[in-house]
Amino acid sequence: MGCAFDVVVVGGGHAGAEAAAAAARCGARTLLLTHRADRLGEMSCNPAVGGVGKGHLVREVDALDGLMGRAADAAGIHFKLLNRSKGPAVRGPRAQADRALYRTAIQDLLRATPNLTIQEGAAEGLERARDGGIAAVLTGEGERIGCGALVVTAGTFLRGEIHLGPERLPAGRHGDPASVGLALALAALDLPVCRLKTGTPPRLDGRTIDWAGIDAQPGDDPPEPLSWMTERITNPQVVCGITATTPETHALIRASLDRAPIYTGQIQGAGPRYCPSIEDKVVRFAERDRHQIFLEPEGIDDPTVYPNGISTSLPRDVQEAVIASIPGLERARILRHGYAIEYDHLDPRALRPSLEVRSVPRLFLAGQVNGTTGYEEAAAQGLLAGVNAAHRASGGTEPRVLLRTEAYAGVLVDDLVTQGVTEPYRMLTARAEHRLRLRADNAGLRLTERGLAWGCVGPERAARHRAFAAAIRDALARARAETATPAALAAAGLPVNQDGVPRTVLEVMALPAAGAPALEQAFPWLRDLAPGVRAQLETEALYAPYLARQAAEFAALEREERLRIPEDVDFAAIAGLSTEMRQRLSAARPATLGAAGRVPGVTPAALVALAGHLRRGASPARAGVA
């Protein structure tokens, strides 16, 4: 009997939306099953997309024709390129969004996607096929939905529990029920389940904030879109504000720690290291007497303000006293108190690099269920899981995988499936060892052709990408080939050593004192380049010396990354591996030699022994490049 759908996606958050849209773009008959269709694309926490590291992920999702960048541009009300004064590799595009407009944009994009059906309902059970894989989803309404592959993007809903002081409430997020049946169904698969915690700050009434006493933070003018498909931003832009906690704030918090769930033992799950609660900051950084708070309006016609930096689960009365102790917020009214939420997640080391569960064929997991935090991390996983689920449902066996050398999304997935998590995982530029090459500005040049091969990139983006890529290739080829003498360059106002050695255009562009007027006098064709092409050329010139030195290292690393480890390899039978190394590798089951090198505790000597075994004992088909 045939399946009702090729792919079913459970959950309509950022991971679910991208997974469903990606699977459908790949041609799979796809169902998106969600509790409430009107909350598809909900920004459950902060009203922003992107940032340092996270902005790279948004651009990569966009390069693969995902939704997040386009939705953020349609809803964006405050844009900022973070780290603008630093090199292009670590600049982070960020957009603050109108929550209602973002929801609308995601819902419009989903409803316009061919092959995609949206259905309200709760997944309560899973039906196994004879091979142990997933055959169907069982809903709380008694419906059986057959599927070729299933993507679970449960977010914080799996046995989710809200903590607000001593108050405890089963919930997936504010206003939505927890998912207990699905949590039990996943537990019945004998998968490794752990608990994590995240949180959110109180929401404030912007009409009661003293904006005159707060430092104003305007956005960039003009705003830079997150999606390459966006011509310009048309929404009116808002101004944000910055304030900070005070010694009085910290004294109030310290006096209330005996009522803070994260210190009373009420919460067991580990919280995010890089976005801790305000009570955690006060304890961990006791030497500091202030912590910055960004006041972010949540919409053009919405008075709600998100105070970014004071996530908390303190009791209601303490939250009110804390807010009143902060400059500019003395009379601010709380519209909704902050809270922490504790939830189940599955150890991502149980997944293949395709995000398919090793022990349950055709079951894919994406988003916070894998131990990550953040919309952007969820979206990247969702897109990759959707592409792989569609491929698997059609009978494909070769996984759709991005390497660490190719994308931040590759770093994200490799970190998860190789190392697992002990706290909610957040993307940082420091996690990417190849960040000079993996820039936000060149995501399309890196990944769109890959998306075309996978079938997840539509014709409009394909045509624009190929025209742009051709223009870049032509400009780079000319800039590398065309030269000028030191005398000619000096005559144009470009200071170079008069050593008689001609310089290429790319070499001249890399000079610190090479301003645009002098460059264009020496090489007039530069002024005719489109702005985007010119910017890419300048960035390439800036990084060319560094990238050239790394080229050989990258080539060697990629060969190592791609040396595949068969799934059934017996690590205990490999000569030269200690008992500890065998245990660590057997537990992690890395897919490649490069991934094995990132298993915590695995030594270089163990990698040499493993590589030797693969090259000696495995056939080219089994130990070749992935």
Short mmCIF file of C-alpha atoms in Angstrom, two decimals, residues 99-306:
data_model
loop_
_atom_site.label_atom_id
_atom_site.label_comp_id
_atom_site.label_asym_id
_atom_site.label_seq_id
_atom_site.Cartn_x
_atom_site.Cartn_y
_atom_site.Cartn_z
CA ARG A 99 6.71 39.30 15.02
CA ALA A 100 3.33 39.44 13.29
CA LEU A 101 4.86 40.26 9.91
CA TYR A 102 7.38 37.41 10.28
CA ARG A 103 4.62 34.89 11.00
CA THR A 104 2.67 36.15 8.02
CA ALA A 105 5.70 35.98 5.74
CA ILE A 106 6.53 32.37 6.72
CA GLN A 107 2.91 31.30 6.33
CA ASP A 108 2.62 32.98 2.93
CA LEU A 109 5.84 31.30 1.73
CA LEU A 110 4.69 27.88 2.96
CA ARG A 111 1.24 28.18 1.39
CA ALA A 112 2.82 29.18 -1.92
CA THR A 113 5.06 26.08 -1.94
CA PRO A 114 3.93 23.36 -4.39
CA ASN A 115 3.67 19.76 -3.06
CA LEU A 116 3.09 21.00 0.51
CA THR A 117 -0.02 20.36 2.63
CA ILE A 118 -0.50 21.97 6.06
CA GLN A 119 -2.63 20.15 8.62
CA GLU A 120 -3.47 20.92 12.23
CA GLY A 121 -3.07 18.08 14.68
CA ALA A 122 -0.84 16.51 17.31
CA ALA A 123 1.53 13.62 16.62
CA GLU A 124 0.95 11.15 19.45
CA GLY A 125 2.46 7.90 18.16
CA LEU A 126 4.73 6.31 15.58
CA GLU A 127 4.20 3.15 13.57
CA ARG A 128 7.22 1.03 12.69
CA ALA A 129 7.73 -0.80 9.41
CA ARG A 130 9.03 -4.36 9.14
CA ASP A 131 12.59 -3.12 8.73
CA GLY A 132 12.32 -1.12 11.96
CA GLY A 133 11.94 2.19 10.17
CA ILE A 134 9.08 4.66 10.33
CA ALA A 135 5.92 3.75 8.41
CA ALA A 136 3.34 6.21 9.75
CA VAL A 137 2.48 8.95 12.22
CA LEU A 138 -0.50 8.46 14.53
CA THR A 139 -2.33 11.64 15.56
CA GLY A 140 -4.22 12.50 18.70
CA GLU A 141 -7.34 12.66 16.55
CA GLY A 142 -7.01 8.96 15.71
CA GLU A 143 -5.66 9.41 12.18
CA ARG A 144 -2.92 7.24 10.70
CA ILE A 145 -0.73 9.17 8.23
CA GLY A 146 1.53 6.92 6.18
CA CYS A 147 4.88 8.36 5.13
CA GLY A 148 8.09 7.46 3.36
CA ALA A 149 10.13 9.50 5.85
CA LEU A 150 9.41 11.51 8.99
CA VAL A 151 11.09 14.68 10.26
CA VAL A 152 10.48 15.54 13.92
CA THR A 153 11.08 19.19 14.84
CA ALA A 154 9.52 19.30 18.29
CA GLY A 155 11.41 22.34 19.60
CA THR A 156 10.86 22.71 23.36
CA PHE A 157 7.56 20.81 23.27
CA LEU A 158 8.75 17.31 24.29
CA ARG A 159 7.54 17.08 27.90
CA GLY A 160 8.09 20.82 28.08
CA GLU A 161 7.62 22.47 31.48
CA ILE A 162 7.59 26.20 32.19
CA HIS A 163 9.17 27.47 35.43
CA LEU A 164 8.28 30.89 36.83
CA GLY A 165 9.52 31.08 40.40
CA PRO A 166 7.80 28.21 42.26
CA GLU A 167 5.13 27.98 39.53
CA ARG A 168 5.37 25.00 37.17
CA LEU A 169 3.23 24.49 34.09
CA PRO A 170 3.37 21.79 31.39
CA ALA A 171 3.76 23.72 28.11
CA GLY A 172 5.72 23.72 24.89
CA ARG A 173 5.95 27.50 25.06
CA HIS A 174 3.71 30.25 26.43
CA GLY A 175 0.14 29.48 25.36
CA ASP A 176 0.80 26.05 23.80
CA PRO A 177 0.53 22.57 25.37
CA ALA A 178 3.49 20.27 25.85
CA SER A 179 3.88 17.22 23.62
CA VAL A 180 3.78 14.20 25.91
CA GLY A 181 2.54 11.47 23.56
CA LEU A 182 5.27 12.13 21.00
CA ALA A 183 7.90 12.23 23.77
CA LEU A 184 6.76 8.81 24.98
CA ALA A 185 6.72 7.46 21.41
CA LEU A 186 10.32 8.59 20.86
CA ALA A 187 11.37 7.17 24.24
CA ALA A 188 9.84 3.84 23.20
CA LEU A 189 12.36 3.73 20.34
CA ASP A 190 15.07 3.34 23.00
CA LEU A 191 16.79 6.59 21.98
CA PRO A 192 19.07 8.48 24.41
CA VAL A 193 16.95 11.24 25.97
CA CYS A 194 18.26 14.11 28.14
CA ARG A 195 16.84 17.36 29.57
CA LEU A 196 17.87 20.91 28.67
CA LYS A 197 16.68 24.34 29.72
CA THR A 198 16.28 27.69 28.03
CA GLY A 199 14.50 30.87 29.00
CA THR A 200 13.02 34.18 27.97
CA PRO A 201 12.84 37.66 29.56
CA PRO A 202 9.74 39.55 30.65
CA ARG A 203 8.00 41.56 27.91
CA LEU A 204 7.58 45.27 28.58
CA ASP A 205 5.06 47.91 27.55
CA GLY A 206 7.12 50.32 25.45
CA ARG A 207 4.67 53.15 26.24
CA THR A 208 5.81 53.03 29.88
CA ILE A 209 9.56 53.16 29.15
CA ASP A 210 11.51 56.41 29.62
CA TRP A 211 13.11 56.42 26.16
CA ALA A 212 14.62 59.86 26.75
CA GLY A 213 16.88 58.42 29.44
CA ILE A 214 18.14 55.55 27.30
CA ASP A 215 20.88 55.48 24.66
CA ALA A 216 19.30 55.26 21.21
CA GLN A 217 20.52 52.61 18.77
CA PRO A 218 19.45 53.26 15.16
CA GLY A 219 19.85 50.57 12.53
CA ASP A 220 21.97 50.72 9.38
CA ASP A 221 20.99 53.17 6.67
CA PRO A 222 20.42 51.78 4.15
CA PRO A 223 19.52 48.41 5.70
CA GLU A 224 21.30 45.38 4.23
CA PRO A 225 18.90 42.50 3.39
CA LEU A 226 19.49 39.00 4.69
CA SER A 227 18.28 37.30 1.52
CA TRP A 228 20.10 37.57 -1.75
CA MET A 229 16.69 37.59 -3.45
CA THR A 230 15.59 40.81 -1.72
CA GLU A 231 16.15 43.97 -3.75
CA ARG A 232 15.54 46.44 -0.90
CA ILE A 233 13.88 46.76 2.50
CA THR A 234 10.55 48.60 2.38
CA ASN A 235 9.34 48.46 6.00
CA PRO A 236 9.67 51.56 8.19
CA GLN A 237 12.63 51.16 10.53
CA VAL A 238 12.59 51.56 14.32
CA VAL A 239 15.19 52.71 16.83
CA CYS A 240 16.26 50.38 19.64
CA GLY A 241 17.68 51.37 23.02
CA ILE A 242 20.44 50.27 25.38
CA THR A 243 20.36 50.32 29.16
CA ALA A 244 21.98 48.15 31.84
CA THR A 245 21.46 46.52 35.20
CA THR A 246 22.71 48.27 38.34
CA PRO A 247 24.24 47.22 41.69
CA GLU A 248 20.71 47.51 43.10
CA THR A 249 19.51 45.03 40.46
CA HIS A 250 22.22 42.57 41.40
CA ALA A 251 21.49 42.91 45.13
CA LEU A 252 17.81 42.14 44.49
CA ILE A 253 18.73 39.04 42.50
CA ARG A 254 21.24 37.76 45.06
CA ALA A 255 18.67 38.18 47.82
CA SER A 256 16.19 36.10 45.81
CA LEU A 257 18.39 33.17 44.74
CA ASP A 258 16.63 30.93 47.25
CA ARG A 259 13.50 31.42 45.10
CA ALA A 260 15.26 30.97 41.71
CA PRO A 261 14.37 27.60 40.12
CA ILE A 262 17.85 27.17 38.63
CA TYR A 263 19.38 27.32 42.12
CA THR A 264 16.70 25.57 44.21
CA GLY A 265 17.03 22.31 42.27
CA GLN A 266 13.63 22.75 40.66
CA ILE A 267 15.29 22.79 37.20
CA GLN A 268 17.58 19.86 36.36
CA GLY A 269 18.40 20.61 32.69
CA ALA A 270 21.54 22.50 31.65
CA GLY A 271 21.00 26.01 30.31
CA PRO A 272 22.71 27.86 27.44
CA ARG A 273 26.27 29.01 28.20
CA TYR A 274 26.18 31.91 25.73
CA CYS A 275 22.74 33.23 26.65
CA PRO A 276 22.45 32.70 30.42
CA SER A 277 19.67 34.01 32.64
CA ILE A 278 20.27 37.26 34.48
CA GLU A 279 20.43 35.39 37.80
CA ASP A 280 23.10 33.11 36.33
CA LYS A 281 25.08 36.14 35.07
CA VAL A 282 24.99 37.79 38.50
CA VAL A 283 26.32 34.63 40.16
CA ARG A 284 28.89 33.63 37.51
CA PHE A 285 30.24 37.16 36.96
CA ALA A 286 30.09 38.44 40.52
CA GLU A 287 32.83 41.01 39.85
CA ARG A 288 30.65 42.91 37.34
CA ASP A 289 28.22 45.57 38.55
CA ARG A 290 26.30 45.99 35.27
CA HIS A 291 25.07 43.88 32.38
CA GLN A 292 23.91 45.47 29.13
CA ILE A 293 20.27 45.22 28.05
CA PHE A 294 19.05 45.87 24.50
CA LEU A 295 15.49 47.14 24.28
CA GLU A 296 14.02 45.76 21.05
CA PRO A 297 10.52 46.78 19.87
CA GLU A 298 8.58 43.70 18.76
CA GLY A 299 6.56 45.37 16.02
CA ILE A 300 5.65 48.52 14.17
CA ASP A 301 2.14 48.62 15.61
CA ASP A 302 2.90 46.62 18.76
CA PRO A 303 3.92 48.41 21.99
CA THR A 304 5.68 45.27 23.30
CA VAL A 305 9.42 45.58 23.92
CA TYR A 306 11.82 42.66 24.33
#
